[in-house]
Coordinates of N, CA and C in Angstrom, one line a residue:
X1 N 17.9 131.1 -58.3 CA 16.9 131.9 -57.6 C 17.4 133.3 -57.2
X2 N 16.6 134.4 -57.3 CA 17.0 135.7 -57.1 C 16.4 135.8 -55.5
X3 N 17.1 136.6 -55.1 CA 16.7 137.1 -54.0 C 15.1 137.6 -53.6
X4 N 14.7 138.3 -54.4 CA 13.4 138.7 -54.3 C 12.4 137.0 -54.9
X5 N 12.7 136.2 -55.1 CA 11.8 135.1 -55.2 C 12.0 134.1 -54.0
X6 N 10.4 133.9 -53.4 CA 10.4 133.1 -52.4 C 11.2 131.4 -52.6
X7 N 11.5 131.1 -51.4 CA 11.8 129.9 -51.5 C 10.8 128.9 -52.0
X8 N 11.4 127.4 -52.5 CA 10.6 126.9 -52.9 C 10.8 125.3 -51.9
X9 N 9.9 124.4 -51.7 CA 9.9 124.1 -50.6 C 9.0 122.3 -51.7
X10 N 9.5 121.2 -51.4 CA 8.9 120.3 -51.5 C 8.3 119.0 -50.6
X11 N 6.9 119.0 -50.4 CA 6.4 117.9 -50.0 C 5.8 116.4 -50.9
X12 N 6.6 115.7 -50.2 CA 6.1 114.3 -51.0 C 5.3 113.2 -49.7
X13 N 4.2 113.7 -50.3 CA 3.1 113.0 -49.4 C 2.5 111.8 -50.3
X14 N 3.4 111.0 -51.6 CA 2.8 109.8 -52.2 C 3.1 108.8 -51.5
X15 N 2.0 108.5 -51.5 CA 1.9 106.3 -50.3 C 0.9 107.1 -49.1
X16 N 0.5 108.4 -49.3 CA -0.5 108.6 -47.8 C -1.9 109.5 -48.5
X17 N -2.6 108.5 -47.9 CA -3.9 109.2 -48.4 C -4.2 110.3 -47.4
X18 N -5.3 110.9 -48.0 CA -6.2 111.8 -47.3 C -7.0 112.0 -46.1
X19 N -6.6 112.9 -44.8 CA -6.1 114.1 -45.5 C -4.3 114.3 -44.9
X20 N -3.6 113.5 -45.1 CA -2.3 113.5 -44.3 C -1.7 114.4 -45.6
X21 N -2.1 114.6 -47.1 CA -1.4 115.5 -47.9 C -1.8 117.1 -47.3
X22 N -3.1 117.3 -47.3 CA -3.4 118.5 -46.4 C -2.8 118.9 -45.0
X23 N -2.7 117.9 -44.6 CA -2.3 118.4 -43.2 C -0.9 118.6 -43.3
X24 N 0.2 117.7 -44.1 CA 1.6 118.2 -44.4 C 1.6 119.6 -45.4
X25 N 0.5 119.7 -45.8 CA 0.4 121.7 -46.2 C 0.0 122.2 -45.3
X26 N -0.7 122.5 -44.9 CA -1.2 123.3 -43.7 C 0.1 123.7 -42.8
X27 N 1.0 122.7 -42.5 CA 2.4 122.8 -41.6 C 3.5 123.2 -42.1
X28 N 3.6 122.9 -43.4 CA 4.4 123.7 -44.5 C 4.3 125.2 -44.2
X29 N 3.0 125.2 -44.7 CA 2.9 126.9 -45.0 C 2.4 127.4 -43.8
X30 N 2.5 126.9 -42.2 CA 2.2 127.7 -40.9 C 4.1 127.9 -40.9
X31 N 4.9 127.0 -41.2 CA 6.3 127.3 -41.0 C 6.8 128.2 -41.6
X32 N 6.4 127.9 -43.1 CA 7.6 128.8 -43.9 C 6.6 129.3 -45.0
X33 N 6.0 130.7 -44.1 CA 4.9 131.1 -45.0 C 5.1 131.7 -46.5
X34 N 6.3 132.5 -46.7 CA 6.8 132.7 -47.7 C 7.1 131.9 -49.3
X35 N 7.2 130.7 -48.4 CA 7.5 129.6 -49.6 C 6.7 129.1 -50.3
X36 N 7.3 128.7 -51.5 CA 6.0 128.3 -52.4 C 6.1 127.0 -52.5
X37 N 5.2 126.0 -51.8 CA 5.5 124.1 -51.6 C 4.6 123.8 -53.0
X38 N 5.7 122.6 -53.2 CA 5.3 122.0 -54.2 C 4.8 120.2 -53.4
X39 N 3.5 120.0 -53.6 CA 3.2 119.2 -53.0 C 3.0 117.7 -53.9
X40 N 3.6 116.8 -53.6 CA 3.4 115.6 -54.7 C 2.3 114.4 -53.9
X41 N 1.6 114.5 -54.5 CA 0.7 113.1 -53.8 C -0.2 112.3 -55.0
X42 N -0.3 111.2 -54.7 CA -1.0 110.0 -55.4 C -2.6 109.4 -55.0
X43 N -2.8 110.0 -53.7 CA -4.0 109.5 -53.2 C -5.2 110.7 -54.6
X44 N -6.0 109.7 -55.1 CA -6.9 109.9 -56.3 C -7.8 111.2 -55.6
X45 N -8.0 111.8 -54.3 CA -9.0 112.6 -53.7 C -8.3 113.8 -53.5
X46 N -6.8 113.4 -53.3 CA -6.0 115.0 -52.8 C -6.3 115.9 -54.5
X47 N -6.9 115.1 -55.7 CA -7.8 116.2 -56.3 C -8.7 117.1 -56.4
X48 N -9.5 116.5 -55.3 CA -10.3 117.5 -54.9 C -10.2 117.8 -53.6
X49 N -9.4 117.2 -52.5 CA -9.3 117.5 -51.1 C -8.4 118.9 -51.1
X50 N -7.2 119.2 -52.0 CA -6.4 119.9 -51.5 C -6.8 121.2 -52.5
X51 N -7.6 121.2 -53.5 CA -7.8 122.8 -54.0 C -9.0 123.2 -52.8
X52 N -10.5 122.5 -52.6 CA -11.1 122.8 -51.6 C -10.1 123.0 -50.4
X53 N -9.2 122.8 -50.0 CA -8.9 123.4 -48.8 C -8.1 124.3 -49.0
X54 N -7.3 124.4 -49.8 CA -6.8 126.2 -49.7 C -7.7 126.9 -50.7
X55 N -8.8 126.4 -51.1 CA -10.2 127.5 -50.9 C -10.3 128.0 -50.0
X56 N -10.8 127.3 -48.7 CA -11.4 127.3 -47.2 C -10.4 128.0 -46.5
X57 N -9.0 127.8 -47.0 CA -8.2 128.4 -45.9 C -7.4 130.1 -46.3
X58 N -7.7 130.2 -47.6 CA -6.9 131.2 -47.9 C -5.3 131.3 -49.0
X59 N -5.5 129.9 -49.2 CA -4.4 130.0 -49.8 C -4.3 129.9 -51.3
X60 N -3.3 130.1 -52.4 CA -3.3 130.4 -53.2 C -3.3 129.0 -54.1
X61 N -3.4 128.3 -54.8 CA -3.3 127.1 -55.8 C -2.8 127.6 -56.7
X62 N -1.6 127.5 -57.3 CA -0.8 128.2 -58.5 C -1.0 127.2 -59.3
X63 N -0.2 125.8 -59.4 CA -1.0 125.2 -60.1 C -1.1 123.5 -59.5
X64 N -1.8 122.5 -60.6 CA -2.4 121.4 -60.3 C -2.0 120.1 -61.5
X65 N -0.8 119.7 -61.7 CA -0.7 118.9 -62.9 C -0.6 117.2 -62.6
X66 N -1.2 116.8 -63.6 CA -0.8 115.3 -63.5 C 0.5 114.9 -63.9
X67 N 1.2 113.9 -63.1 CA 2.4 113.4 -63.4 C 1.9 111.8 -63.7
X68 N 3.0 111.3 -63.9 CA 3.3 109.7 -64.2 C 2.6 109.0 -63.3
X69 N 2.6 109.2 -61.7 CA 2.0 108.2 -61.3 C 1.5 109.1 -59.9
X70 N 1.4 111.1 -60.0 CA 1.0 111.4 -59.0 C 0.5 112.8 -59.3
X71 N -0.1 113.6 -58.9 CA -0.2 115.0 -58.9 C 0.7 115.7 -58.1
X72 N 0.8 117.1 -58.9 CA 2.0 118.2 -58.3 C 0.8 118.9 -58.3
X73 N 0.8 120.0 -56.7 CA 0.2 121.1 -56.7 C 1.2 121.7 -56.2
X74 N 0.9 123.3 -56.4 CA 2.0 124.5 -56.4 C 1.4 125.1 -55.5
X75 N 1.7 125.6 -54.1 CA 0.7 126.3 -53.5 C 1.7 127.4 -52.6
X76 N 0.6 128.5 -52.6 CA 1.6 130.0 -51.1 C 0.3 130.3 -50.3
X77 N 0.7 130.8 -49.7 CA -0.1 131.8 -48.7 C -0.6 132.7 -49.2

């Protein structure tokens, strides 16, 4: 990591449904707004729960991939 690149920051919200993945974003990025969280969760709705809410709140969705047995979203401020 170079200096000029934000930190990067992981949340593993799999085994908790919705909205406890949002809300461990939401606290992520009120803390460490610079960083870019990588959020892992399994609950089948944080597909649509968590781009709608950093719609609604402002925040950026970099990206959204399916894994093996969970979704990774990429998100900043």
């Amino acid at each position: 990591m170079t200096p000029t690149e934000p930190p990067a920051l992981l949340i593993d919200a799999r085994g908790h449904r919705c909205p406890v993945p949002t809300l461990r974003l939401r606290k992520a990025l009120s803390e460490h707004p610079d960083a870019i969280i990588n959020l892992l969760a399994d609950d089948p709705m944080a597909q649509i729960d968590v781009p709608h809410f950093c719609q609604q709140n402002g925040f950026q969705l970099l990206a959204s991939d399916a894994e093996d047995t969970h979704r990774r979203f990429v998100v900043r401020l």
